[in-house]
Amino acid sequence: MGTAYLLLPLTLLATLALPQQALSPADQAAAFRAAGFKLEGRQWKACGDPGTAGYMPGAIERVVDLNGDGRPEAVITEGSGYCFGMTGTGYAIVGKQADGSWKRIAQGPGIVTVLATRSAGGWADIEIGGPGFCFPVLRWNGRAYVRVRHEYEGKPCRPGN
């Protein structure tokens, strides 16, 4: 998997991305905690990797406004073949609530790509990349992100074909 899966299209980047420094150190810590991470030394960890080669501690990959409410959502990743198998990466998406607290919205194995398509509620669809060439696309249903289709490079596909 190349870095292409980690990049947002430039047209979408202008509308969704907030500068990384938009999160204060307190918000960064609250986002990690909401995602289930614990600070160990100077690294945020969640998956319980015992220290295998290739482990990458938690990082805030990007800060976006997934639903257009003006409050940030953070995509947090952690790298580990031990925890996430062939995908090698896990993600958590957390959002800042109106009261200032942070809440976990979604999590799982894979690489998150924010798409230009949106649900009826205004939430951006997300593609969850990993090994292969046909990836699930998740859409917000008002309570959770659920799989609605599969696609590869923006075109519909069927897993296993």
Short mmCIF file of N, CA, C and O in Angstrom, two decimals, residues 22-32 60 72 96 100 102:
data_model
loop_
_atom_site.label_atom_id
_atom_site.label_comp_id
_atom_site.label_asym_id
_atom_site.label_seq_id
_atom_site.Cartn_x
_atom_site.Cartn_y
_atom_site.Cartn_z
N ALA A 22 -4.45 22.84 14.99
CA ALA A 22 -5.77 23.24 15.47
C ALA A 22 -6.12 22.53 16.77
O ALA A 22 -6.97 23.01 17.51
N LEU A 23 -5.48 21.40 17.05
CA LEU A 23 -5.73 20.71 18.32
C LEU A 23 -4.68 21.12 19.33
O LEU A 23 -3.48 20.94 19.11
N SER A 24 -5.13 21.64 20.44
CA SER A 24 -4.22 21.99 21.53
C SER A 24 -3.67 20.69 22.12
O SER A 24 -4.23 19.61 21.91
N PRO A 25 -2.59 20.77 22.88
CA PRO A 25 -2.09 19.57 23.54
C PRO A 25 -3.17 18.89 24.41
O PRO A 25 -3.25 17.66 24.45
N ALA A 26 -4.01 19.67 25.06
CA ALA A 26 -5.08 19.09 25.88
C ALA A 26 -6.10 18.36 25.01
O ALA A 26 -6.56 17.27 25.36
N ASP A 27 -6.46 18.95 23.85
CA ASP A 27 -7.38 18.29 22.93
C ASP A 27 -6.75 17.03 22.33
O ASP A 27 -7.43 16.02 22.14
N GLN A 28 -5.46 17.08 22.01
CA GLN A 28 -4.79 15.90 21.49
C GLN A 28 -4.86 14.76 22.51
O GLN A 28 -5.22 13.63 22.16
N ALA A 29 -4.55 15.05 23.76
CA ALA A 29 -4.59 14.02 24.81
C ALA A 29 -6.02 13.50 24.99
O ALA A 29 -6.24 12.28 25.12
N ALA A 30 -7.01 14.39 24.98
CA ALA A 30 -8.40 13.97 25.14
C ALA A 30 -8.85 13.12 23.96
O ALA A 30 -9.58 12.14 24.12
N ALA A 31 -8.39 13.46 22.74
CA ALA A 31 -8.74 12.67 21.56
C ALA A 31 -8.15 11.27 21.66
O ALA A 31 -8.84 10.28 21.41
N PHE A 32 -6.88 11.17 22.03
CA PHE A 32 -6.26 9.85 22.20
C PHE A 32 -7.00 9.02 23.26
O PHE A 32 -7.28 7.84 23.05
N ILE A 60 -2.00 11.19 15.43
CA ILE A 60 -3.15 11.86 14.83
C ILE A 60 -2.78 12.12 13.38
O ILE A 60 -1.94 12.96 13.08
N PRO A 72 -13.91 19.70 15.18
CA PRO A 72 -13.01 18.75 14.54
C PRO A 72 -13.31 17.30 14.88
O PRO A 72 -13.78 16.97 15.97
N LYS A 96 -14.92 15.97 18.53
CA LYS A 96 -15.12 16.89 19.63
C LYS A 96 -16.61 17.23 19.72
O LYS A 96 -17.24 17.59 18.73
N GLY A 100 -17.27 20.13 24.58
CA GLY A 100 -15.81 20.15 24.65
C GLY A 100 -15.18 18.79 24.88
O GLY A 100 -13.97 18.64 24.75
N TRP A 102 -14.52 14.67 24.04
CA TRP A 102 -14.25 13.91 22.82
C TRP A 102 -14.94 12.57 22.92
O TRP A 102 -15.02 11.97 23.99
#
